[in-house]
Structure formats: structure tokens, C-alpha cells
Amino acid sequence: MKKPLLLLMLFITTVSFAQKSISVDDFTTRPTFSARSVGGINWMKDGKFYSSLQNNKVVKFNVTTGEAVETLVDGSALSPTISIDDYAFSADEKQILISTGFEQIYRWSFRAEYFIYDLSTKTVKKLSPNGKQSYATFSPDGTKVAFVRANNLFYVTLSDMKEYQVTTDGKFNEIINGSTDWVYEEEFGFTTAFFWSPDNNKLAYYRFDESRVKEYNMQKWNQGAAYPQDYKFKYPKAGEANSIIEIYVYDLGTQQKIKADLGSNTDIYIPRVKWTQDANTLSIRRMNRLQNQLEIMHLNTLSGAISTVLTEKNPAYVDINDDLTYLNDKKHFIHVSEMSGYNHIYLYTIEGKLVRQITNGNWEVTSFIGLDEKTKTVYYQSTEVSPLERHLYSITLDGKKKLKLSTEAGMHTANMSNDFQFYIKYFNSATQPNTVSLFATKGNTLIKVLEKNENLQKTVAEYGIVAKEFFTFNTVDGQALNGLFMKPKDFDPAKKYPVLIYQYSGPGSQNVSNSWGGGHFYFHQMLVQKGYIVAIVDTRGTGFRGEAFKKMTYKQLGKYELEDHVAAAKYLSTLNYVDGGRIGIWGWSYGGYMSSLAMTNGGGVFKMGIAVAPVTNWRYYDTVYTERYLQTPQENASGYDDNSPSTHAAKLKGNFLLIHGTGDDNVHFQNSVVLQEALVNAGIQFDSFFYVDKHHGIQGSKTRQHLYTMMLNYVLENL
């Protein structure tokens, strides 16, 4: 039967503009919203080319055109074939160090098989036949490769592939050489703990004696096994003993070692070690246990003499970063610090005398990108435009001629070539997925857009992904806090909507920014499609608004953050389109801690809460992170217990879902066990779920599919 023309036109219009529904599979088991980028960038030494890992090939690109000019190595064409996980060039770019068979240990640590590929002979050699290695690294001249295996440090001379063992006392759960213990890896963010001297003749390395550190027993259930496996590893909880750290320098020629004199107090941290431009001077950064004093020390590796050239103290804590740069003149170094109240760049003499503060203002330098010593130009990223954005700048070493390099509102990062002639810019905003562009630094000239993510832009339009709307509200002390909304596409201000608040809230963090996506973005967009408003809030104690704002939570984590989430809920309740009786909150890790605290000590403001992998008492978390913000439990017991969700378990109101992975080596399953027991003893009904052998990220596409489906259903049924 022939349809009337008007009805047919209406049908066509409806079909053409129908919004696709987001499913859990779209962001867990299917790549519906996958974003493209340009990764694995290695700048070539002549500045005219860069390389990238693409489809198991290391491909060389012309910088000026952005076009591929040569395949340097094809892992699939090698004999035997190699699946390339990562690669690195020797300094002369005649060899490539290839890693394969990646085997993760904790968050950053890993083992792998390494191969040396010779670009001239097109031959490949296995680095070592004696088992997987970790963190293999070329010497500066490319004649040797050092690595760690079984807690010991080794190196291989590539001319004859002979293996030399630097240390012999490495033992699991006792002594670590050349790598880091669990807490250094997690909280100081590095695993490679050995360093080639500039003249190739020495190896500086860490030695961790963790024999006195208490073990945590994390049972692994190993599906199908009759008995679970006990996996015990050294994890120093707040107030407990840490590893004893020693720094050694090994001379390859004499095979002699010198030990740095770090002082009689062994209850310290050495968060960073690096060589200066002088092959006989090693830079060591030492911190006290409470992390409120940082010292930059220089070790003379010939005489063994050590001196402190710079000391920085703070009433709360000193944040550690990688932004310590020694100039080629061997007379100066650059140090980035928030000693002025905001994070800025400083120039010092090699003896530690301040020359000048290079950047200044009530904004933060968020990344020191590099120093072009030929032009005496510093490149950096900052929040000068807004704490919600990141922009790129250059400034001369004398603090003059500041130039803003980025224009569009949003988030900009840069990967600069070694000679500073070019950079690859990564840009995104609340309305623009990742865009990758190649620039010539001179004149800040765009050469080529390498990736626009046009397919993703088309996909998000088809699925009706809604834009972020930013707002501010005042907390109890009058401070303006940042937040954002995601509202249903057919939003009607005359209706009343339930609101789910997502947050992390941890010290120095940020969730509210003019950026694309964010944590759990498509899960939130799915909830928006189902008629919920999702709000995201950054509380006091979060980052990029100056030291005072960030450090006000010192010694009482959870107190001000809870006040702010309650204030946020009350603010939202004043909006005509918000149903004040249907406000929920959820979060993961620190965010799980805060959602647990909001549900137990939040005065019944929240109807529903979900906590994933939460800390429930900071006594169960590690020394470095916890004591930085709370001191030790011995010094500040109330700071640990007054804001513990377990302390307030009997006050829980509303619907509460507690989720944890039993294999979480970071925030131990113990946290949820203790909170559950407190809730049970208080006669409180709640819901809980655990994922067998899953770590802090509750990994795996099928696992994530189950997790998000469960959380979706819980929100739909309880909020």
C-alpha cells in the first residue's frame, strides 16, 4: 500500500536523525568509541625525521611532510618473527633495542624478551639467553645494554654479546638491585633504578633492602585449582618500616663500587637519581620520611664526597617531579618547584645559588617540556589561561620574551624534537576529540595535521554524545569550586532529573577540565541517554589552583572533600530541574573512599552510592602516599580514624554498592573486608561484589562489561 508523501517524509527524517543508543559493549568489548592518535614517537637525531611503531613495524617519517619514507624494521618479516611491544634507538641510530613478550608485574614493572636489531646488516640478536629481562637500556655510545633480571643488575657488551653481572645478592622479597620496590614504583612512579654515566664508564644504581618490610598476603584463586596460591610481597603500610635505600656507583673498568653517604638516618626516601652533564657528578634527591624537606645532593664519584646544594622545606609536603635539568655548560641547573605558592621554573648555579625565577604568576607550570640551549629558550605547559586548560609557551632563560604557542581553548601537550626544530602537538577539548598536528617551532608554523579523529567525531554525533556544561558553586568557606554537567539531549528545564555525581577528589587531581572524554565518559553518556544528569566536581585539595588550595587537606584527608560533596549536592538541589531526593555519588579508588564516606558520614544527603576499590581506612594504605598527606598514624591517629568510612559505618543511609578486586595489590581487598564487617556489625544492609584475582583496575573486557552492567542496573534500580 502506498504511504502518503508527508508521512513518508516524516519517517525518513526520523530514521535519518535517530540517536543510536549506547550499550555497555560499545565501550568494553567493542571499539565503537576508540580514538586514534600518533604514538610511539622517537625523534631521529638529525631533526628531519621521526619514527613510530605502526602495525608491528618501526616506520620512519619525514618531519616536513609527515609522510612515511622507510620501514626500518618489520617484526613480522624477521626470522623468527617478533611481535614488537616497544623499541629504542642507540644514540648513533645504528641499532634498535626491541622488546617483546611483555609480562606485567605490578602497575609499571614488567619483564620482556629483548633483541638487538642492526640496521646496517639487517640482523637480529637475542640480548640474553638466560631468561626475561627488565628495563634494558643502551649505554650512551650504544656499545652496551644494561638490564635487571631476578633483582640483580647486568650489562652486555654488544661487540661480543658477553654478559656481565654487576650485583649478586638480589633476592625476591629481600634485596633489589637496579629496580624499585613496590611503594617506589607506585608512588614515585619509576621502575628503572640504574643510570648510565655520560661517558659510558659507570652505572649508578639503587639497592633496596626490603627484608624488614612486612609482607602482604594476596591470595590468588587460580580458577580450577584445588587450593588458592599465597602470593606474598613486601608492602609498607602507613607507620610501618620501609626499605633501606642505598645508592651505588659501579665502575665498569675497575669493577669497583662506591657507596653514596646518605647520612646516618636510614628512614629516608631517594625519589630521584640522575647524572649531571659531568660524568663524575651524580645528582641525588633525598627526602625525609614526612616528605616536607627535599635536598638536592651532588656526589663526586671520584672522591666519594657528597654535598647538599639545595634544600627546600614546606609546612605540609614537597611534591616530587622529574623537572630537574642540568645544563650543558656544567654551571647551572633548572629546578621546578611550588615554593612561591604556585609551580614555577627556577634557574640555579651548579652550587645551588638562585640565579632567577624564570616563570612567575598565580598559575601553575604543569610540564617542563625542555630547554633549547642554543637559543636559550624554555618550553613549558601551564594553566595561565585557566586551571581548566593547558597551553604551550616558550620563554627565554632570562625570563623574557614569553610567547603563547597554542590558540584553541582546551588541552594542549607537545612532544618536541631533540633539536627543538619541530614538535607534535596533541590537542583536545570538551567538544573536540584528540587532534594531532606537526609544527615547525620557528614561527610556530603548522606543517601537517596528522590525525583528526573524523570517524570518532562522526560516531559521537550518531550516538548523540552531549557536550559538557561547566559551572561553579561555593563551598562552606566561600571558595568557588569547579564542576561540570552532562544533561540529556532532550533536556527540559521544566522536568525534575536525578543526578549522579562522579568524583575522584584526591590531592592534586583534576576531573573537571576543558577536555574530551575523561574517566568512564561513555558510561556516563549512557546514563545521560537514560534520563540522568551526570555531574563531576573537583573539591578542595584537588590540583592546579595553587599550593594553598591543594594542601589545605593536609593531616585530615576526607574532611573538606566530604564537606564539598555535601555542598555540591545541596547546590544541585536548589536547581529547578534537579530532584533533590535523587542524588547519588560514585567513585573509584580515592573516589571510592569519598563515595563510601559520603554514604556513611554525609548526613543522608545521597540516596545512592557506589564505591569501587576504596580505601576505607588510610592505616591500610602505603607509607609514601599516605604519610605525605597525613603524617604517620603514630603522629596523627585522628587524621586516620576521624574520616574513615569504617568509623562511620553505623551511619550509612541509602543504597550502597561496594565493589573490589581480590587481586588488588594497590588498595588491598582488606579495605572492603573491614568496611563490610563494620556494616554487618552495625546491622546495616548493603550490596557488595568482588572480582576474583582482579587488580586495582578490575581489568579485562568481559570483566569490565560485567562491572558496568552491574553499576548501570544498580543506578537504574536505586536512583
XYZ file of C-alpha atoms in Angstrom:
719
model
C 0.000 0.000 0.000
C 1.373 3.395 -0.975
C 2.111 5.718 2.007
C 1.110 9.359 1.912
C 4.062 11.540 0.884
C 4.021 13.617 4.123
C 4.116 10.533 6.356
C 6.929 9.065 4.259
C 8.974 12.262 4.620
C 8.419 12.261 8.381
C 9.516 8.619 8.567
C 12.694 9.326 6.582
C 13.524 12.325 8.762
C 13.030 10.299 11.949
C 15.260 7.491 10.718
C 17.945 9.890 9.490
C 18.259 11.679 12.789
C 17.551 8.848 15.223
C 20.073 8.790 18.040
C 21.835 5.474 18.499
C 21.679 4.007 21.996
C 24.965 3.395 23.797
C 25.398 -0.117 25.122
C 27.919 -1.365 27.656
C 29.537 -3.389 24.877
C 30.251 -0.186 22.952
C 32.918 0.847 25.467
C 34.020 -2.518 26.877
C 34.122 -5.300 24.276
C 33.779 -3.266 21.061
C 35.922 -0.339 19.840
C 32.896 1.809 18.989
C 34.402 4.945 20.521
C 38.100 4.231 20.066
C 40.189 7.344 19.454
C 43.171 7.367 17.124
C 46.477 9.021 17.937
C 50.101 9.143 16.790
C 52.096 7.273 19.409
C 55.441 5.595 19.927
C 57.220 8.704 18.647
C 61.019 8.615 18.561
C 62.648 11.721 17.139
C 65.644 10.999 14.901
C 68.903 12.744 15.769
C 69.152 14.895 12.611
C 65.819 16.524 13.379
C 64.437 15.824 9.901
C 62.725 12.543 10.709
C 60.830 10.778 13.450
C 59.809 7.159 13.821
C 56.681 5.492 15.099
C 55.545 1.930 15.819
C 52.733 1.031 13.443
C 51.320 -2.436 12.698
C 54.388 -4.188 14.130
C 56.714 -2.011 12.043
C 59.098 0.758 13.069
C 58.374 3.347 10.384
C 60.444 6.438 9.582
C 58.598 9.654 8.740
C 59.697 12.884 7.070
C 59.066 15.711 9.526
C 58.398 18.377 6.909
C 55.778 16.341 5.050
C 54.570 13.922 7.701
C 54.879 11.143 5.107
C 56.332 7.678 5.757
C 59.658 7.291 3.925
C 61.042 3.972 5.140
C 60.237 0.882 7.194
C 63.230 0.489 9.499
C 62.265 -2.903 10.851
C 59.273 -5.149 10.285
C 58.797 -7.521 13.197
C 56.678 -9.850 11.071
C 59.464 -10.197 8.490
C 62.155 -11.170 10.991
C 63.254 -14.760 11.488
C 61.893 -15.745 13.880
C 59.071 -13.212 13.750
C 58.857 -10.756 16.654
C 55.757 -9.014 17.940
C 57.207 -5.616 18.812
C 55.895 -4.223 22.110
C 58.332 -1.302 22.265
C 61.630 -0.148 20.796
C 64.510 2.281 21.364
C 67.386 3.514 19.204
C 71.029 3.587 20.143
C 72.377 7.158 20.178
C 74.002 6.716 16.747
C 70.758 5.179 15.413
C 72.588 2.171 14.015
C 70.814 -0.285 16.326
C 67.306 -0.777 17.675
C 66.517 -2.399 21.011
C 63.275 -4.338 20.594
C 61.149 -5.697 23.431
C 58.574 -8.448 23.070
C 56.686 -10.914 25.257
C 55.724 -8.164 27.695
C 54.824 -9.595 31.117
C 53.367 -7.129 33.607
C 54.317 -7.447 37.271
C 52.639 -4.506 39.036
C 51.409 -1.190 37.644
C 54.598 -0.191 35.784
C 57.042 -3.056 36.338
C 57.456 -5.755 33.726
C 59.640 -8.450 32.213
C 60.233 -8.988 28.496
C 62.479 -10.587 25.923
C 64.876 -8.121 24.288
C 66.526 -8.235 20.880
C 69.163 -6.065 19.212
C 68.461 -5.246 15.578
C 71.363 -3.975 13.464
C 70.081 -1.529 10.845
C 73.087 -1.919 8.556
C 73.302 -5.722 8.470
C 69.532 -6.281 8.951
C 70.344 -8.929 11.566
C 68.760 -9.521 14.955
C 70.310 -10.973 18.116
C 68.724 -12.004 21.383
C 70.064 -9.845 24.215
C 70.340 -12.697 26.717
C 69.512 -16.424 26.658
C 69.172 -16.580 30.447
C 65.557 -15.580 30.961
C 63.426 -12.468 30.578
C 64.890 -9.086 31.468
C 63.531 -5.767 32.680
C 64.214 -2.178 31.583
C 67.027 -2.892 29.089
C 68.809 0.382 28.240
C 71.552 1.299 25.758
C 74.705 2.962 27.064
C 75.109 6.491 25.614
C 77.569 5.240 22.975
C 75.423 2.232 22.062
C 78.120 -0.354 22.772
C 76.434 -1.889 25.811
C 72.994 -2.630 27.216
C 72.208 -2.815 30.928
C 69.195 -4.596 32.383
C 67.732 -6.182 35.519
C 66.966 -9.866 35.991
C 65.920 -11.609 39.218
C 66.644 -8.483 41.303
C 70.221 -8.175 40.016
C 71.877 -5.738 37.617
C 73.661 -6.903 34.448
C 75.120 -5.472 31.278
C 76.035 -6.935 27.894
C 78.819 -5.758 25.578
C 77.269 -5.839 22.127
C 80.513 -6.446 20.232
C 80.772 -9.979 21.613
C 77.356 -10.332 23.351
C 79.160 -11.163 26.593
C 77.073 -10.789 29.747
C 78.483 -9.242 32.951
C 76.812 -9.417 36.365
C 77.163 -6.250 38.453
C 75.337 -7.460 41.590
C 74.833 -10.945 43.015
C 72.817 -10.524 46.225
C 69.391 -9.905 44.674
C 66.625 -11.993 46.185
C 62.830 -11.795 45.958
C 61.280 -10.040 48.962
C 64.714 -9.223 50.372
C 67.197 -7.379 48.136
C 66.507 -5.460 44.905
C 69.285 -4.052 42.712
C 68.655 -1.748 39.785
C 64.880 -1.748 40.110
C 62.414 -0.403 42.682
C 60.316 -1.882 45.452
C 56.522 -1.815 45.309
C 55.987 1.534 47.008
C 58.609 3.411 44.963
C 57.087 2.060 41.761
C 53.558 3.066 42.746
C 54.178 6.402 44.456
C 57.418 7.757 42.986
C 56.484 6.482 39.542
C 59.603 4.748 38.252
C 60.959 1.226 37.947
C 64.289 1.620 36.122
C 66.674 2.267 39.003
C 70.021 2.218 37.181
C 71.613 5.016 35.181
C 74.478 5.106 32.649
C 77.064 7.847 33.168
C 77.521 10.247 30.210
C 80.960 8.733 29.467
C 79.584 5.145 29.368
C 82.030 4.003 32.059
C 79.819 3.843 35.150
C 76.446 2.555 36.277
C 74.727 4.241 39.196
C 72.026 2.113 40.777
C 69.650 1.730 43.717
C 69.855 -1.101 46.208
C 66.684 -1.766 48.228
C 66.928 -3.844 51.380
C 63.283 -4.700 51.987
C 63.934 -7.563 54.396
C 62.387 -5.650 57.315
C 59.277 -4.607 55.360
C 56.188 -6.587 56.325
C 54.562 -8.858 53.771
C 51.041 -8.635 52.472
C 49.480 -11.986 51.571
C 47.321 -11.662 48.481
C 45.667 -14.979 47.749
C 45.317 -15.948 44.102
C 42.425 -18.261 43.443
C 43.678 -19.652 40.116
C 40.451 -20.907 38.630
C 40.203 -24.676 38.765
C 42.945 -25.184 41.361
C 42.017 -27.118 44.493
C 43.948 -24.702 46.723
C 44.495 -20.959 46.356
C 48.060 -19.728 45.979
C 49.573 -17.414 48.593
C 51.339 -14.522 46.896
C 53.315 -12.604 49.497
C 55.019 -9.344 48.639
C 56.566 -6.501 50.601
C 54.098 -3.666 51.127
C 54.874 -0.999 53.745
C 51.617 0.240 55.251
C 51.377 3.632 56.940
C 53.583 3.851 60.019
C 55.446 0.616 59.237
C 59.051 0.015 58.186
C 60.218 0.972 54.688
C 63.061 -0.458 52.644
C 66.559 0.789 53.449
C 67.870 2.563 50.351
C 71.475 2.674 49.204
C 72.941 4.296 46.095
C 75.998 2.752 44.444
C 78.195 3.706 41.511
C 79.864 0.799 39.683
C 82.949 1.431 37.538
C 82.919 -0.934 34.555
C 86.673 -0.654 34.046
C 87.874 -1.300 37.589
C 84.785 -3.319 38.631
C 84.803 -1.324 41.860
C 81.784 0.176 43.609
C 81.418 3.270 45.730
C 78.502 3.777 48.088
C 76.979 7.237 48.451
C 77.000 8.567 52.004
C 73.320 9.368 52.525
C 73.691 10.072 56.221
C 73.106 8.077 59.390
C 69.312 8.313 59.186
C 68.129 5.426 57.016
C 64.424 6.278 57.364
C 64.516 8.442 54.236
C 63.451 8.457 50.599
C 65.583 8.868 47.486
C 62.844 9.698 44.969
C 65.188 10.588 42.084
C 68.760 9.970 40.893
C 70.295 11.275 37.656
C 73.683 12.110 36.217
C 74.644 15.723 35.707
C 76.458 16.698 32.496
C 79.677 15.908 34.372
C 80.436 12.178 34.156
C 81.901 12.308 37.667
C 78.954 14.040 39.367
C 75.781 12.194 40.280
C 72.679 14.123 41.374
C 70.709 12.546 44.239
C 67.467 13.879 45.703
C 66.847 12.970 49.340
C 63.615 13.443 51.312
C 62.796 12.860 54.949
C 60.100 10.353 55.852
C 57.374 13.008 56.199
C 58.360 14.420 52.776
C 58.369 18.027 53.931
C 62.074 18.517 53.160
C 63.778 17.927 49.820
C 67.538 18.108 49.310
C 69.396 18.087 46.002
C 72.778 16.477 46.615
C 75.818 16.054 44.359
C 78.056 13.016 44.686
C 81.641 13.220 43.376
C 82.152 9.686 42.081
C 85.947 10.047 42.118
C 86.417 11.170 45.712
C 83.140 9.907 47.188
C 82.436 13.369 48.622
C 78.791 14.404 48.741
C 77.340 17.881 49.258
C 73.859 19.367 49.555
C 73.390 22.188 47.048
C 69.701 22.985 47.547
C 67.229 22.410 50.390
C 63.505 23.007 50.100
C 61.172 22.841 53.112
C 57.393 23.066 53.403
C 54.942 23.093 56.350
C 52.943 20.334 54.642
C 54.872 18.396 51.985
C 57.090 18.882 48.947
C 55.851 17.331 45.702
C 58.461 15.446 43.697
C 58.756 15.793 39.913
C 61.091 14.923 37.029
C 61.821 18.541 36.174
C 65.451 18.821 37.256
C 67.601 19.700 34.240
C 71.368 20.145 34.202
C 72.665 22.471 31.507
C 75.452 21.541 29.110
C 77.610 24.406 30.434
C 78.007 22.327 33.623
C 77.461 25.548 35.561
C 73.682 25.690 36.002
C 70.568 23.614 36.578
C 66.825 24.207 36.258
C 64.529 23.206 39.108
C 60.715 23.319 39.053
C 59.054 23.979 42.409
C 55.910 25.400 44.016
C 57.932 27.255 46.670
C 56.281 30.542 45.614
C 52.826 29.069 46.188
C 52.469 28.097 42.530
C 54.544 25.673 40.476
C 57.237 27.577 38.566
C 60.625 27.280 36.855
C 63.849 28.396 38.577
C 67.460 28.705 37.388
C 70.327 27.930 39.795
C 74.086 27.770 39.605
C 75.586 24.305 39.950
C 76.460 25.236 43.542
C 72.766 25.861 44.284
C 72.686 29.672 44.205
C 69.448 31.090 42.792
C 70.009 32.999 39.558
C 66.356 33.847 38.834
C 62.767 32.680 38.829
C 62.039 32.229 35.114
C 58.231 31.994 35.257
C 56.006 33.784 37.728
C 52.311 34.347 38.433
C 49.233 32.954 40.142
C 49.137 29.966 37.814
C 50.954 26.637 37.526
C 53.635 25.289 35.220
C 52.233 21.811 34.628
C 55.043 20.438 32.454
C 58.626 21.494 31.748
C 58.937 20.397 28.121
C 62.577 21.273 27.568
C 65.368 23.813 27.143
C 66.891 24.717 23.781
C 70.341 25.786 24.939
C 71.307 27.147 21.512
C 68.575 29.776 21.636
C 68.308 29.805 25.442
C 64.594 29.131 25.150
C 62.484 27.225 27.670
C 59.340 25.400 26.519
C 56.600 24.549 29.004
C 52.911 23.859 29.517
C 50.830 25.840 32.027
C 47.422 26.823 33.398
C 47.958 30.550 32.807
C 44.786 30.835 30.685
C 42.674 28.788 33.110
C 43.070 25.938 35.597
C 40.664 24.068 33.310
C 43.020 24.303 30.317
C 46.643 23.593 29.357
C 48.546 25.777 26.922
C 52.034 25.718 25.456
C 54.537 28.533 25.925
C 58.119 29.496 25.252
C 60.206 31.928 27.293
C 63.865 32.838 27.213
C 66.180 31.740 30.000
C 66.310 35.320 31.320
C 62.543 35.229 31.915
C 61.718 37.444 28.930
C 60.052 37.102 25.503
C 57.244 34.855 26.695
C 55.214 33.540 23.753
C 51.962 31.569 23.799
C 52.202 28.783 21.202
C 48.708 27.270 21.414
C 45.484 29.029 20.490
C 42.362 26.868 20.746
C 40.637 26.632 24.110
C 41.321 23.237 25.645
C 44.178 20.908 26.484
C 47.488 21.048 24.598
C 50.548 18.854 25.067
C 53.728 18.738 22.969
C 56.362 16.178 22.027
C 59.385 18.195 20.850
C 62.215 17.012 18.642
C 65.625 16.683 20.264
C 66.921 19.754 18.413
C 63.725 21.743 19.173
C 63.085 22.467 15.476
C 59.746 20.626 15.446
C 57.044 19.443 17.779
C 53.991 17.225 17.596
C 51.014 18.816 19.331
C 48.200 16.794 20.858
C 45.012 18.809 21.374
C 41.551 18.038 22.666
C 38.698 19.933 24.276
C 35.225 19.326 25.661
C 33.905 19.434 22.077
C 36.898 18.057 20.127
C 38.445 14.589 20.353
C 42.196 14.182 20.078
C 43.805 16.057 17.177
C 47.480 15.508 16.375
C 49.450 18.109 14.414
C 53.052 18.604 13.335
C 54.558 22.071 13.848
C 57.824 23.797 12.968
C 58.965 25.588 16.115
C 60.368 28.551 14.163
C 57.402 30.787 13.525
C 55.187 28.222 15.257
C 54.114 27.028 11.810
C 51.668 24.196 11.208
C 53.161 21.638 8.803
C 50.502 18.966 8.755
C 47.527 17.657 10.709
C 48.404 14.012 11.344
C 45.153 12.841 12.935
C 41.710 14.477 13.193
C 39.676 11.555 14.545
C 36.982 12.280 11.969
C 35.488 8.794 12.305
C 35.116 9.246 16.055
C 33.508 12.657 15.539
C 31.017 11.050 13.190
C 30.346 8.246 15.664
C 29.736 10.533 18.642
C 27.322 12.570 16.517
C 25.415 9.396 15.617
C 25.185 8.429 19.285
C 24.168 11.919 20.392
C 27.080 12.416 22.779
C 26.242 15.534 24.766
C 28.641 18.375 25.480
C 29.967 19.226 28.917
C 28.495 22.285 30.620
C 30.745 23.928 33.207
C 29.556 25.523 36.424
C 30.895 26.808 39.730
C 29.439 26.787 43.226
C 30.649 27.928 46.625
C 31.616 25.554 49.395
C 31.054 26.225 53.108
C 34.058 28.565 53.395
C 33.073 30.586 50.330
C 35.603 29.007 47.962
C 34.409 28.675 44.382
C 34.663 25.080 43.172
C 34.559 23.823 39.587
C 32.069 21.335 38.268
C 30.502 20.166 35.025
C 27.181 18.746 33.874
C 26.230 16.278 31.192
C 22.492 16.622 30.594
C 20.104 14.544 28.464
C 19.973 15.656 24.837
C 16.235 16.333 25.136
C 16.764 18.197 28.424
C 13.623 20.007 29.616
C 14.193 22.581 32.400
C 10.588 22.092 33.483
C 11.279 18.458 34.440
C 12.966 17.059 37.543
C 16.040 14.906 36.912
C 18.017 12.562 39.149
C 21.739 13.418 39.391
C 24.729 11.103 39.742
C 27.937 12.792 40.927
C 31.207 11.245 39.800
C 34.404 12.288 41.557
C 37.968 11.284 42.432
C 38.824 14.120 44.855
C 42.404 13.022 45.669
C 45.210 15.504 46.423
C 46.450 17.276 43.312
C 43.986 15.518 40.988
C 41.605 17.024 38.434
C 38.426 15.710 36.827
C 36.854 18.991 35.728
C 38.667 20.350 32.673
C 38.017 21.555 29.153
C 38.983 18.189 27.733
C 37.457 15.411 25.704
C 36.105 12.380 27.474
C 37.528 11.583 30.867
C 37.213 8.664 33.240
C 34.157 6.473 32.482
C 32.962 9.033 29.911
C 30.817 6.723 27.791
C 29.315 5.036 30.848
C 28.223 8.493 31.942
C 26.903 9.304 28.474
C 24.871 6.082 28.581
C 23.302 7.192 31.867
C 22.554 10.581 30.302
C 20.729 8.802 27.470
C 18.635 7.055 30.113
C 17.469 10.335 31.646
C 20.082 11.104 34.299
C 22.177 14.199 34.755
C 25.802 13.328 35.480
C 27.779 15.929 37.415
C 31.512 15.934 38.088
C 33.027 18.010 40.884
C 36.583 18.887 41.963
C 36.781 19.533 45.704
C 39.248 21.463 47.803
C 42.545 19.591 47.831
C 42.487 18.915 44.098
C 45.143 20.362 41.833
C 46.223 23.177 39.524
C 44.858 26.054 41.616
C 47.932 26.734 43.710
C 49.615 25.204 46.710
C 47.261 26.600 49.379
C 44.167 25.158 47.679
C 45.784 21.763 47.183
C 47.408 21.381 50.590
C 44.540 22.531 52.794
C 43.514 18.878 53.256
C 46.879 18.106 54.885
C 46.570 15.886 58.002
C 42.807 15.395 57.531
C 42.074 13.704 54.217
C 38.343 13.346 53.598
C 37.137 16.164 55.855
C 36.976 19.068 53.401
C 36.268 16.842 50.422
C 33.150 15.478 52.161
C 32.015 18.991 53.089
C 32.359 19.961 49.438
C 30.407 16.991 48.072
C 27.601 17.655 50.531
C 27.674 21.320 49.467
C 27.590 20.229 45.824
C 24.546 18.044 46.442
C 22.786 20.874 48.272
C 23.648 23.303 45.470
C 22.280 20.892 42.875
C 19.094 20.516 44.925
C 18.438 24.251 44.529
C 18.267 23.920 40.743
C 14.680 23.790 39.489
C 15.377 20.838 37.200
C 17.061 18.628 39.840
C 15.197 16.147 42.010
C 16.936 16.780 45.360
C 15.754 13.436 46.718
C 17.518 11.517 43.955
C 21.190 12.492 44.122
C 23.798 9.747 44.010
C 27.585 9.623 44.167
C 30.196 7.189 42.926
C 33.942 6.878 42.514
C 36.924 4.561 42.174
C 39.975 4.273 44.461
C 40.226 7.649 46.258
C 36.844 8.348 44.668
C 35.565 5.112 46.192
C 36.870 6.284 49.554
C 34.936 9.519 49.162
C 31.694 7.889 47.992
C 31.919 5.483 50.961
C 32.468 8.418 53.314
C 29.616 10.373 51.715
C 27.214 7.479 52.239
C 28.273 6.865 55.842
C 29.059 10.342 57.169
C 27.233 12.502 54.643
C 24.104 13.042 56.711
C 21.792 11.144 54.388
C 22.192 13.670 51.564
C 22.869 10.977 48.970
C 20.211 8.439 48.036
C 22.676 6.022 46.443
C 26.422 5.428 46.348
C 28.845 3.121 44.554
C 32.404 2.598 45.777
C 34.896 0.746 43.591
C 38.207 -0.393 45.134
C 38.004 2.116 48.001
C 40.430 2.888 50.785
C 38.306 2.565 53.925
C 40.982 3.456 56.469
C 44.297 5.041 55.498
C 46.034 2.761 58.026
C 45.788 0.070 55.335
C 47.448 2.095 52.586
C 51.146 2.569 51.780
C 53.684 4.737 53.573
C 54.761 7.122 50.819
C 51.336 8.279 49.671
C 49.539 8.208 53.000
C 52.170 9.804 55.219
C 52.779 12.571 52.682
C 49.269 13.827 53.399
C 48.517 12.518 56.910
C 51.893 12.021 58.662
C 52.173 8.621 60.370
C 49.347 7.007 62.382
C 51.569 7.322 65.445
C 51.720 11.109 64.962
C 48.183 11.745 63.698
C 45.823 8.945 64.737
C 42.719 11.128 64.499
C 43.596 12.083 60.920
C 43.323 8.406 60.037
C 40.261 7.431 62.031
C 38.009 10.509 62.142
C 37.364 10.390 58.397
C 37.384 6.638 57.895
C 34.180 5.206 56.360
C 34.586 2.211 58.675
C 34.428 4.528 61.692
C 31.062 5.850 60.498
C 29.624 2.571 59.169
C 26.614 2.666 61.503
C 25.513 5.980 59.947
C 25.088 4.578 56.443
C 21.885 5.774 54.797
C 20.665 4.984 51.313
C 21.556 2.273 48.840
C 25.230 1.341 48.816
C 27.179 -0.925 46.448
C 30.739 -1.919 47.377
C 32.991 -3.423 44.666
C 36.580 -4.691 44.854
C 39.036 -6.989 43.093
C 40.527 -9.694 45.306
C 43.877 -9.387 43.484
C 44.264 -5.663 44.136
C 47.941 -5.210 45.062
C 47.439 -1.443 45.449
C 44.292 -0.798 47.532
C 44.027 -4.148 49.240
C 40.795 -6.136 49.339
C 41.282 -5.890 53.114
C 39.802 -2.362 52.920
C 36.436 -3.620 51.699
C 36.502 -6.606 54.054
C 36.914 -4.306 57.063
C 34.155 -1.937 55.904
C 31.808 -4.836 55.214
C 32.413 -6.249 58.685
C 31.716 -2.844 60.253
C 28.465 -2.538 58.276
C 27.405 -6.065 59.223
C 28.147 -5.451 62.912
C 26.079 -2.257 62.717
C 23.148 -4.181 61.256
C 23.284 -2.218 58.008
C 22.045 -3.774 54.766
C 24.112 -3.063 51.642
C 25.222 -4.674 48.414
C 28.710 -5.880 47.524
C 30.545 -7.684 44.767
C 34.113 -8.902 44.351
C 36.073 -9.797 41.214
C 38.328 -12.820 41.596
C 42.056 -12.124 41.160
C 41.413 -8.739 39.517
C 43.773 -5.899 40.346
C 43.026 -2.244 41.101
C 41.873 -1.549 37.542
C 39.482 -4.556 37.520
C 40.838 -5.361 34.081
C 39.534 -7.416 31.163
C 36.886 -6.570 28.575
C 34.437 -9.206 29.818
C 35.061 -8.182 33.417
C 34.502 -4.529 32.575
C 31.358 -5.490 30.675
C 30.062 -7.199 33.805
C 31.147 -4.326 36.067
C 29.492 -1.549 34.071
C 26.343 -3.601 33.527
C 26.080 -4.162 37.261
C 26.646 -0.481 38.038
C 24.174 0.581 35.337
C 21.468 -1.674 36.757
C 22.210 -0.511 40.278
C 21.777 3.137 39.288
C 18.574 2.413 37.350
C 17.074 0.456 40.254
C 18.194 2.656 43.146
C 18.421 6.265 41.947
